[in-house]
């Protein structure tokens, strides 16, 4: 029986997606823009099984009922599309250099969508793969591509998908500072809902992120790394201000997040361009120029252990799939 193995990279947003216009279809309130990271990826194998239930293994561990149900519901989208009711064995591996709490739903659903497309022979275009990945997790729509990726908000099922943005030669890389390796306390899915329902700043975030997106695309075109960095920082902090102002407040910052942010500022005072961003968790991601990587690492290693830092180049490859004969 044929088995397919797909690979997709995780991505970090420079302009953040936060909140849904349509929860069921995962249509966002804003467009967003991200970098796909080479060092963090998911590999997922899928095959048909003779069973009345799907099976789901993550990092070789069979997953319990809740996780299985989530995945089965997702596979139903492909079963419907292919008019094929067969059950599936899913074996997924998150490749993260350490047990970092960085396991990403973005790379997971991008890899799963890519693998299922091959298994069910649905023959989807990149655009449709992005749409299907989006149905699993919004940010997964962007992990279909390597490089710089924009997820256009769109207005309905068909028009909300990601596409690659041309990189005119901007020199970029990322370093993740692992502040806390545990699972995040409140999921982004839940936190988005609370923010939308209760934060008085939410509308302002939506409006400003539109401006940020236009400005960052312009800065990318102009190969203006500092501008890209400034917009990235400001956008992330606008998102966090909005999240913090939810009721009850949601705070992803920890003391060590602030420490890492200050370290990034210190790098800048030393003349090294570096900018921070944060997602729905306390880890700090630092945007740097690849050509500065050694210098930045040297500075960071004065305060951090090597195992608390993950360096990543920007992924150049899109999500891909290969056939494994069993
Ligand atoms: C802060 O894509 O994980 O990382 O669509 O509910 O699965 P769901 O949310 P998810 O949210 C990502 C939020 C973010 C910003 C971003 O990646 O754009």
mmCIF file of C-alpha atoms and ligand atoms in Angstrom:
data_model
loop_
_atom_site.group_PDB
_atom_site.id
_atom_site.type_symbol
_atom_site.label_atom_id
_atom_site.label_comp_id
_atom_site.label_asym_id
_atom_site.label_seq_id
_atom_site.Cartn_x
_atom_site.Cartn_y
_atom_site.Cartn_z
ATOM 1 C CA UNK A 1 0.000 0.000 0.000
ATOM 2 C CA UNK A 2 1.205 3.510 -0.791
ATOM 3 C CA UNK A 3 2.265 5.882 1.923
ATOM 4 C CA UNK A 4 2.894 9.576 1.320
ATOM 5 C CA UNK A 5 5.241 11.770 3.321
ATOM 6 C CA UNK A 6 4.833 15.552 3.264
ATOM 7 C CA UNK A 7 7.027 18.221 4.772
ATOM 8 C CA UNK A 8 6.102 21.811 5.679
ATOM 9 C CA UNK A 9 8.010 24.505 7.521
ATOM 10 C CA UNK A 10 6.698 26.545 10.414
ATOM 11 C CA UNK A 11 6.296 30.273 9.905
ATOM 12 C CA UNK A 12 6.549 33.385 12.061
ATOM 13 C CA UNK A 13 4.311 36.325 11.233
ATOM 14 C CA UNK A 14 5.800 39.798 10.907
ATOM 15 C CA UNK A 15 2.275 41.184 10.485
ATOM 16 C CA UNK A 16 0.029 39.146 12.753
ATOM 17 C CA UNK A 17 -3.251 37.392 12.126
ATOM 18 C CA UNK A 18 -5.418 37.813 15.210
ATOM 19 C CA UNK A 19 -9.147 37.135 15.050
ATOM 20 C CA UNK A 20 -11.624 35.574 12.659
ATOM 21 C CA UNK A 21 -14.411 37.006 10.582
ATOM 22 C CA UNK A 22 -15.725 33.463 10.106
ATOM 23 C CA UNK A 23 -14.779 30.893 12.730
ATOM 24 C CA UNK A 24 -16.028 27.800 10.946
ATOM 25 C CA UNK A 25 -14.220 28.579 7.680
ATOM 26 C CA UNK A 26 -11.274 30.336 9.364
ATOM 27 C CA UNK A 27 -11.521 33.558 7.416
ATOM 28 C CA UNK A 28 -9.446 36.183 9.241
ATOM 29 C CA UNK A 29 -10.224 39.807 9.999
ATOM 30 C CA UNK A 30 -6.893 40.931 8.588
ATOM 31 C CA UNK A 31 -4.331 39.912 6.030
ATOM 32 C CA UNK A 32 -0.972 38.838 7.460
ATOM 33 C CA UNK A 33 2.615 38.308 6.360
ATOM 34 C CA UNK A 34 5.195 35.776 7.520
ATOM 35 C CA UNK A 35 8.598 34.202 7.034
ATOM 36 C CA UNK A 36 8.852 30.424 6.754
ATOM 37 C CA UNK A 37 11.601 28.984 8.912
ATOM 38 C CA UNK A 38 13.919 26.257 7.725
ATOM 39 C CA UNK A 39 14.854 24.936 11.186
ATOM 40 C CA UNK A 40 11.295 24.188 12.292
ATOM 41 C CA UNK A 41 9.164 21.792 10.309
ATOM 42 C CA UNK A 42 6.654 18.969 10.435
ATOM 43 C CA UNK A 43 6.821 15.729 8.475
ATOM 44 C CA UNK A 44 3.595 13.808 8.113
ATOM 45 C CA UNK A 45 3.018 10.355 6.647
ATOM 46 C CA UNK A 46 -0.441 9.219 5.598
ATOM 47 C CA UNK A 47 -1.826 5.920 4.291
ATOM 48 C CA UNK A 48 -5.203 4.242 4.006
ATOM 49 C CA UNK A 49 -6.080 1.635 6.628
ATOM 50 C CA UNK A 50 -8.727 -1.076 6.875
ATOM 51 C CA UNK A 51 -10.521 0.240 9.894
ATOM 52 C CA UNK A 52 -13.665 2.090 10.818
ATOM 53 C CA UNK A 53 -11.608 4.809 12.528
ATOM 54 C CA UNK A 54 -8.633 6.995 11.630
ATOM 55 C CA UNK A 55 -5.433 6.608 13.655
ATOM 56 C CA UNK A 56 -3.187 9.479 14.651
ATOM 57 C CA UNK A 57 0.378 9.272 15.974
ATOM 58 C CA UNK A 58 2.344 12.362 16.918
ATOM 59 C CA UNK A 59 6.071 11.871 17.484
ATOM 60 C CA UNK A 60 5.383 8.098 17.690
ATOM 61 C CA UNK A 61 2.721 8.469 20.374
ATOM 62 C CA UNK A 62 -0.815 7.406 19.636
ATOM 63 C CA UNK A 63 -3.067 10.404 20.297
ATOM 64 C CA UNK A 64 -6.098 10.335 22.563
ATOM 65 C CA UNK A 65 -9.744 10.767 21.605
ATOM 66 C CA UNK A 66 -9.905 14.588 21.451
ATOM 67 C CA UNK A 67 -6.892 14.987 19.178
ATOM 68 C CA UNK A 68 -8.056 12.090 17.008
ATOM 69 C CA UNK A 69 -11.514 13.606 16.629
ATOM 70 C CA UNK A 70 -10.020 16.925 15.559
ATOM 71 C CA UNK A 71 -7.866 15.242 12.920
ATOM 72 C CA UNK A 72 -10.717 12.995 11.727
ATOM 73 C CA UNK A 73 -12.968 16.003 11.249
ATOM 74 C CA UNK A 74 -10.203 17.594 9.231
ATOM 75 C CA UNK A 75 -9.675 14.463 7.097
ATOM 76 C CA UNK A 76 -13.456 14.502 6.434
ATOM 77 C CA UNK A 77 -12.861 17.619 4.316
ATOM 78 C CA UNK A 78 -10.688 15.523 1.982
ATOM 79 C CA UNK A 79 -13.036 12.521 2.150
ATOM 80 C CA UNK A 80 -15.883 14.811 1.019
ATOM 81 C CA UNK A 81 -13.792 16.371 -1.708
ATOM 82 C CA UNK A 82 -12.586 13.020 -3.065
ATOM 83 C CA UNK A 83 -15.872 11.194 -2.409
ATOM 84 C CA UNK A 84 -13.772 8.513 -0.772
ATOM 85 C CA UNK A 85 -14.700 7.336 2.690
ATOM 86 C CA UNK A 86 -11.552 5.353 3.530
ATOM 87 C CA UNK A 87 -9.937 5.756 6.951
ATOM 88 C CA UNK A 88 -6.421 7.105 7.317
ATOM 89 C CA UNK A 89 -3.342 6.455 9.421
ATOM 90 C CA UNK A 90 -1.581 9.753 10.188
ATOM 91 C CA UNK A 91 1.992 9.660 11.541
ATOM 92 C CA UNK A 92 3.301 13.111 12.236
ATOM 93 C CA UNK A 93 6.710 14.283 13.487
ATOM 94 C CA UNK A 94 7.498 17.769 14.679
ATOM 95 C CA UNK A 95 11.114 18.639 14.031
ATOM 96 C CA UNK A 96 12.070 21.246 16.522
ATOM 97 C CA UNK A 97 15.677 21.264 17.717
ATOM 98 C CA UNK A 98 14.668 20.973 21.366
ATOM 99 C CA UNK A 99 11.468 20.158 23.231
ATOM 100 C CA UNK A 100 10.667 23.800 22.946
ATOM 101 C CA UNK A 101 6.922 24.187 23.138
ATOM 102 C CA UNK A 102 7.197 25.467 19.587
ATOM 103 C CA UNK A 103 5.232 22.650 17.971
ATOM 104 C CA UNK A 104 3.347 24.544 15.365
ATOM 105 C CA UNK A 105 -0.173 24.056 14.093
ATOM 106 C CA UNK A 106 0.954 25.959 10.985
ATOM 107 C CA UNK A 107 3.498 23.392 9.807
ATOM 108 C CA UNK A 108 1.288 20.546 11.066
ATOM 109 C CA UNK A 109 -1.773 21.416 8.992
ATOM 110 C CA UNK A 110 0.260 22.502 5.963
ATOM 111 C CA UNK A 111 2.019 19.116 5.973
ATOM 112 C CA UNK A 112 -1.227 17.237 6.606
ATOM 113 C CA UNK A 113 -3.094 19.025 3.809
ATOM 114 C CA UNK A 114 -0.220 18.370 1.402
ATOM 115 C CA UNK A 115 -0.042 14.685 2.371
ATOM 116 C CA UNK A 116 -3.818 14.140 2.186
ATOM 117 C CA UNK A 117 -3.995 15.811 -1.209
ATOM 118 C CA UNK A 118 -1.578 13.172 -2.507
ATOM 119 C CA UNK A 119 -3.307 10.277 -0.734
ATOM 120 C CA UNK A 120 -6.829 11.203 -1.895
ATOM 121 C CA UNK A 121 -5.524 12.209 -5.339
ATOM 122 C CA UNK A 122 -7.384 15.501 -5.140
ATOM 123 C CA UNK A 123 -4.667 17.182 -7.178
ATOM 124 C CA UNK A 124 -5.094 20.609 -5.598
ATOM 125 C CA UNK A 125 -3.317 23.725 -6.827
ATOM 126 C CA UNK A 126 -1.047 25.600 -4.372
ATOM 127 C CA UNK A 127 -3.843 28.089 -3.860
ATOM 128 C CA UNK A 128 -6.339 25.358 -2.971
ATOM 129 C CA UNK A 129 -3.792 23.637 -0.732
ATOM 130 C CA UNK A 130 -3.413 26.925 1.123
ATOM 131 C CA UNK A 131 -7.193 27.124 1.494
ATOM 132 C CA UNK A 132 -7.362 23.548 2.807
ATOM 133 C CA UNK A 133 -4.455 24.131 5.215
ATOM 134 C CA UNK A 134 -6.262 27.259 6.426
ATOM 135 C CA UNK A 135 -9.253 25.100 7.423
ATOM 136 C CA UNK A 136 -7.017 23.325 9.947
ATOM 137 C CA UNK A 137 -5.355 26.431 11.348
ATOM 138 C CA UNK A 138 -5.270 29.934 9.913
ATOM 139 C CA UNK A 139 -1.505 30.366 10.001
ATOM 140 C CA UNK A 140 -1.104 27.010 8.188
ATOM 141 C CA UNK A 141 -2.315 28.696 4.994
ATOM 142 C CA UNK A 142 1.080 30.458 4.934
ATOM 143 C CA UNK A 143 3.184 27.334 5.573
ATOM 144 C CA UNK A 144 2.377 25.973 2.107
ATOM 145 C CA UNK A 145 5.150 28.265 0.859
ATOM 146 C CA UNK A 146 8.761 28.938 1.714
ATOM 147 C CA UNK A 147 10.153 32.470 1.833
ATOM 148 C CA UNK A 148 8.068 35.568 2.493
ATOM 149 C CA UNK A 149 4.356 34.808 2.425
ATOM 150 C CA UNK A 150 1.225 36.918 2.536
ATOM 151 C CA UNK A 151 -2.159 35.487 3.554
ATOM 152 C CA UNK A 152 -4.758 37.620 1.852
ATOM 153 C CA UNK A 153 -7.759 37.912 4.068
ATOM 154 C CA UNK A 154 -10.272 37.571 1.232
ATOM 155 C CA UNK A 155 -13.973 37.632 1.928
ATOM 156 C CA UNK A 156 -15.154 34.071 1.483
ATOM 157 C CA UNK A 157 -14.025 30.450 1.406
ATOM 158 C CA UNK A 158 -12.334 30.700 -1.980
ATOM 159 C CA UNK A 159 -10.667 34.080 -1.725
ATOM 160 C CA UNK A 160 -8.813 33.669 1.585
ATOM 161 C CA UNK A 161 -5.431 32.098 0.814
ATOM 162 C CA UNK A 162 -1.719 32.736 1.000
ATOM 163 C CA UNK A 163 0.736 33.544 -1.749
ATOM 164 C CA UNK A 164 4.457 34.033 -2.001
ATOM 165 C CA UNK A 165 5.879 37.559 -1.982
ATOM 166 C CA UNK A 166 8.910 38.321 -4.074
ATOM 167 C CA UNK A 167 12.081 38.783 -2.070
ATOM 168 C CA UNK A 168 14.268 41.249 -3.947
ATOM 169 C CA UNK A 169 17.272 40.070 -1.913
ATOM 170 C CA UNK A 170 16.575 41.110 1.656
ATOM 171 C CA UNK A 171 19.047 39.377 3.930
ATOM 172 C CA UNK A 172 17.013 37.858 6.799
ATOM 173 C CA UNK A 173 17.156 35.105 9.409
ATOM 174 C CA UNK A 174 15.579 34.502 12.804
ATOM 175 C CA UNK A 175 16.728 33.499 16.234
ATOM 176 C CA UNK A 176 14.192 32.169 18.705
ATOM 177 C CA UNK A 177 14.906 32.772 22.371
ATOM 178 C CA UNK A 178 13.268 29.987 24.348
ATOM 179 C CA UNK A 179 11.884 31.734 27.360
ATOM 180 C CA UNK A 180 9.595 28.943 28.479
ATOM 181 C CA UNK A 181 9.505 25.484 26.989
ATOM 182 C CA UNK A 182 6.078 24.496 28.311
ATOM 183 C CA UNK A 183 2.794 24.453 26.454
ATOM 184 C CA UNK A 184 1.112 27.841 26.265
ATOM 185 C CA UNK A 185 -1.516 28.532 28.892
ATOM 186 C CA UNK A 186 -4.265 29.787 26.604
ATOM 187 C CA UNK A 187 -4.519 28.744 22.972
ATOM 188 C CA UNK A 188 -4.458 31.405 20.286
ATOM 189 C CA UNK A 189 -7.849 30.151 19.075
ATOM 190 C CA UNK A 190 -9.477 30.791 22.445
ATOM 191 C CA UNK A 191 -7.548 33.994 23.086
ATOM 192 C CA UNK A 192 -8.592 35.456 19.727
ATOM 193 C CA UNK A 193 -12.239 34.975 20.631
ATOM 194 C CA UNK A 194 -11.835 36.649 24.026
ATOM 195 C CA UNK A 195 -9.905 39.531 22.472
ATOM 196 C CA UNK A 196 -12.536 40.125 19.798
ATOM 197 C CA UNK A 197 -15.344 39.977 22.322
ATOM 198 C CA UNK A 198 -13.814 42.169 25.011
ATOM 199 C CA UNK A 199 -10.816 44.261 23.940
ATOM 200 C CA UNK A 200 -11.612 47.950 23.336
ATOM 201 C CA UNK A 201 -8.475 48.124 21.182
ATOM 202 C CA UNK A 202 -9.383 45.359 18.762
ATOM 203 C CA UNK A 203 -10.761 47.553 16.001
ATOM 204 C CA UNK A 204 -7.733 49.766 16.201
ATOM 205 C CA UNK A 205 -5.493 46.698 15.710
ATOM 206 C CA UNK A 206 -7.413 45.743 12.579
ATOM 207 C CA UNK A 207 -7.057 49.215 11.100
ATOM 208 C CA UNK A 208 -3.401 49.626 11.961
ATOM 209 C CA UNK A 209 -2.400 46.208 10.729
ATOM 210 C CA UNK A 210 -3.713 47.100 7.279
ATOM 211 C CA UNK A 211 -1.336 50.066 7.229
ATOM 212 C CA UNK A 212 1.486 47.938 8.615
ATOM 213 C CA UNK A 213 0.998 45.364 5.873
ATOM 214 C CA UNK A 214 1.205 47.947 3.094
ATOM 215 C CA UNK A 215 4.215 49.592 4.712
ATOM 216 C CA UNK A 216 6.125 46.341 5.220
ATOM 217 C CA UNK A 217 5.533 45.244 1.625
ATOM 218 C CA UNK A 218 6.939 48.571 0.489
ATOM 219 C CA UNK A 219 9.936 48.177 2.816
ATOM 220 C CA UNK A 220 10.542 44.641 1.483
ATOM 221 C CA UNK A 221 10.478 45.975 -2.076
ATOM 222 C CA UNK A 222 12.974 48.651 -1.084
ATOM 223 C CA UNK A 223 15.177 46.068 0.678
ATOM 224 C CA UNK A 224 14.987 48.258 3.777
ATOM 225 C CA UNK A 225 15.767 45.804 6.574
ATOM 226 C CA UNK A 226 15.493 48.350 9.389
ATOM 227 C CA UNK A 227 12.083 49.471 8.236
ATOM 228 C CA UNK A 228 10.903 45.849 7.998
ATOM 229 C CA UNK A 229 12.159 45.315 11.545
ATOM 230 C CA UNK A 230 10.554 48.454 12.954
ATOM 231 C CA UNK A 231 7.170 47.591 11.456
ATOM 232 C CA UNK A 232 7.489 43.992 12.699
ATOM 233 C CA UNK A 233 8.109 45.105 16.287
ATOM 234 C CA UNK A 234 5.402 47.704 16.288
ATOM 235 C CA UNK A 235 2.833 45.339 14.810
ATOM 236 C CA UNK A 236 3.584 42.614 17.371
ATOM 237 C CA UNK A 237 3.352 45.058 20.253
ATOM 238 C CA UNK A 238 0.057 46.430 18.935
ATOM 239 C CA UNK A 239 -1.274 42.876 18.875
ATOM 240 C CA UNK A 240 -0.092 42.207 22.411
ATOM 241 C CA UNK A 241 -1.470 45.506 23.720
ATOM 242 C CA UNK A 242 -4.805 44.494 22.225
ATOM 243 C CA UNK A 243 -4.618 41.016 23.763
ATOM 244 C CA UNK A 244 -3.611 42.383 27.174
ATOM 245 C CA UNK A 245 -6.571 44.749 27.132
ATOM 246 C CA UNK A 246 -9.007 41.808 26.902
ATOM 247 C CA UNK A 247 -11.257 41.213 29.856
ATOM 248 C CA UNK A 248 -10.079 39.145 31.704
ATOM 249 C CA UNK A 249 -6.603 40.177 30.521
ATOM 250 C CA UNK A 250 -4.493 37.702 28.559
ATOM 251 C CA UNK A 251 -0.775 38.158 29.113
ATOM 252 C CA UNK A 252 1.699 36.095 27.133
ATOM 253 C CA UNK A 253 4.710 38.029 28.395
ATOM 254 C CA UNK A 254 6.865 36.573 31.130
ATOM 255 C CA UNK A 255 9.678 38.339 32.937
ATOM 256 C CA UNK A 256 12.173 36.613 30.692
ATOM 257 C CA UNK A 257 10.327 37.805 27.576
ATOM 258 C CA UNK A 258 10.976 41.389 28.662
ATOM 259 C CA UNK A 259 14.590 40.486 29.394
ATOM 260 C CA UNK A 260 14.983 39.144 25.839
ATOM 261 C CA UNK A 261 13.307 42.234 24.359
ATOM 262 C CA UNK A 262 15.761 44.433 26.248
ATOM 263 C CA UNK A 263 18.609 42.329 24.949
ATOM 264 C CA UNK A 264 17.441 43.007 21.388
ATOM 265 C CA UNK A 265 17.404 46.721 22.105
ATOM 266 C CA UNK A 266 20.912 46.443 23.526
ATOM 267 C CA UNK A 267 22.039 44.812 20.278
ATOM 268 C CA UNK A 268 20.752 47.853 18.433
ATOM 269 C CA UNK A 269 22.627 50.255 20.681
ATOM 270 C CA UNK A 270 25.724 48.279 19.717
ATOM 271 C CA UNK A 271 24.957 48.959 16.069
ATOM 272 C CA UNK A 272 23.581 45.497 15.208
ATOM 273 C CA UNK A 273 20.185 45.675 13.504
ATOM 274 C CA UNK A 274 17.849 43.253 15.314
ATOM 275 C CA UNK A 275 14.112 43.393 15.975
ATOM 276 C CA UNK A 276 11.752 41.321 18.105
ATOM 277 C CA UNK A 277 8.366 39.766 17.647
ATOM 278 C CA UNK A 278 6.219 37.509 19.864
ATOM 279 C CA UNK A 279 3.234 35.234 19.277
ATOM 280 C CA UNK A 280 0.730 33.586 21.587
ATOM 281 C CA UNK A 281 3.418 32.540 24.041
ATOM 282 C CA UNK A 282 6.393 33.966 25.935
ATOM 283 C CA UNK A 283 9.173 33.042 23.468
ATOM 284 C CA UNK A 284 10.852 35.953 21.708
ATOM 285 C CA UNK A 285 11.741 35.749 18.040
ATOM 286 C CA UNK A 286 14.529 37.991 16.794
ATOM 287 C CA UNK A 287 14.657 39.140 13.193
ATOM 288 C CA UNK A 288 18.243 39.644 12.078
ATOM 289 C CA UNK A 289 20.295 39.834 8.919
ATOM 290 C CA UNK A 290 21.874 36.489 8.176
ATOM 291 C CA UNK A 291 25.171 38.250 7.603
ATOM 292 C CA UNK A 292 25.073 39.364 11.272
ATOM 293 C CA UNK A 293 24.256 35.879 12.630
ATOM 294 C CA UNK A 294 27.688 35.175 14.154
ATOM 295 C CA UNK A 295 27.869 38.580 15.821
ATOM 296 C CA UNK A 296 24.326 38.282 17.207
ATOM 297 C CA UNK A 297 24.930 34.752 18.477
ATOM 298 C CA UNK A 298 28.104 35.843 20.206
ATOM 299 C CA UNK A 299 26.209 38.617 21.996
ATOM 300 C CA UNK A 300 23.275 36.378 22.929
ATOM 301 C CA UNK A 301 25.539 33.647 24.272
ATOM 302 C CA UNK A 302 26.746 36.102 26.920
ATOM 303 C CA UNK A 303 23.260 35.830 28.488
ATOM 304 C CA UNK A 304 21.801 32.564 27.163
ATOM 305 C CA UNK A 305 22.733 28.922 26.923
ATOM 306 C CA UNK A 306 23.106 27.607 23.402
ATOM 307 C CA UNK A 307 20.173 25.240 24.063
ATOM 308 C CA UNK A 308 17.892 28.238 24.694
ATOM 309 C CA UNK A 309 18.527 29.664 21.229
ATOM 310 C CA UNK A 310 17.337 28.362 17.875
ATOM 311 C CA UNK A 311 18.857 29.892 14.791
ATOM 312 C CA UNK A 312 16.941 29.532 11.552
ATOM 313 C CA UNK A 313 17.428 30.565 7.975
ATOM 314 C CA UNK A 314 14.370 31.477 5.960
ATOM 315 C CA UNK A 315 13.067 28.323 4.252
ATOM 316 C CA UNK A 316 13.497 28.444 0.518
ATOM 317 C CA UNK A 317 11.359 25.398 -0.336
ATOM 318 C CA UNK A 318 7.576 25.195 -0.440
ATOM 319 C CA UNK A 319 5.750 22.347 1.307
ATOM 320 C CA UNK A 320 6.391 19.112 -0.592
ATOM 321 C CA UNK A 321 5.380 15.469 -0.723
ATOM 322 C CA UNK A 322 7.027 12.176 -1.688
ATOM 323 C CA UNK A 323 5.721 8.645 -2.160
ATOM 324 C CA UNK A 324 6.955 5.913 0.127
ATOM 325 C CA UNK A 325 6.207 2.402 -1.079
ATOM 326 C CA UNK A 326 5.414 0.068 1.783
HETATM 327 C C1 LIG B 1 -0.162 34.975 17.063
HETATM 328 O O1 LIG B 1 -3.134 30.076 13.232
HETATM 329 O O2 LIG B 1 -2.662 29.200 15.543
HETATM 330 O O3 LIG B 1 0.740 33.226 15.743
HETATM 331 O O4 LIG B 1 -6.475 29.782 13.087
HETATM 332 O O5 LIG B 1 -7.222 29.491 15.439
HETATM 333 O O6 LIG B 1 -5.603 27.856 14.441
HETATM 334 P P1 LIG B 1 -6.103 29.289 14.458
HETATM 335 O O7 LIG B 1 -4.907 30.195 15.015
HETATM 336 P P2 LIG B 1 -3.353 30.190 14.675
HETATM 337 O O8 LIG B 1 -2.983 31.669 15.173
HETATM 338 C C2 LIG B 1 -1.731 32.247 14.975
HETATM 339 C C3 LIG B 1 -1.652 33.524 15.737
HETATM 340 C C4 LIG B 1 -0.295 34.186 15.767
HETATM 341 C C5 LIG B 1 -0.141 35.187 14.625
HETATM 342 C C6 LIG B 1 0.153 34.641 13.246
HETATM 343 O O9 LIG B 1 0.758 33.565 13.100
HETATM 344 O O10 LIG B 1 -0.218 35.344 12.280
#
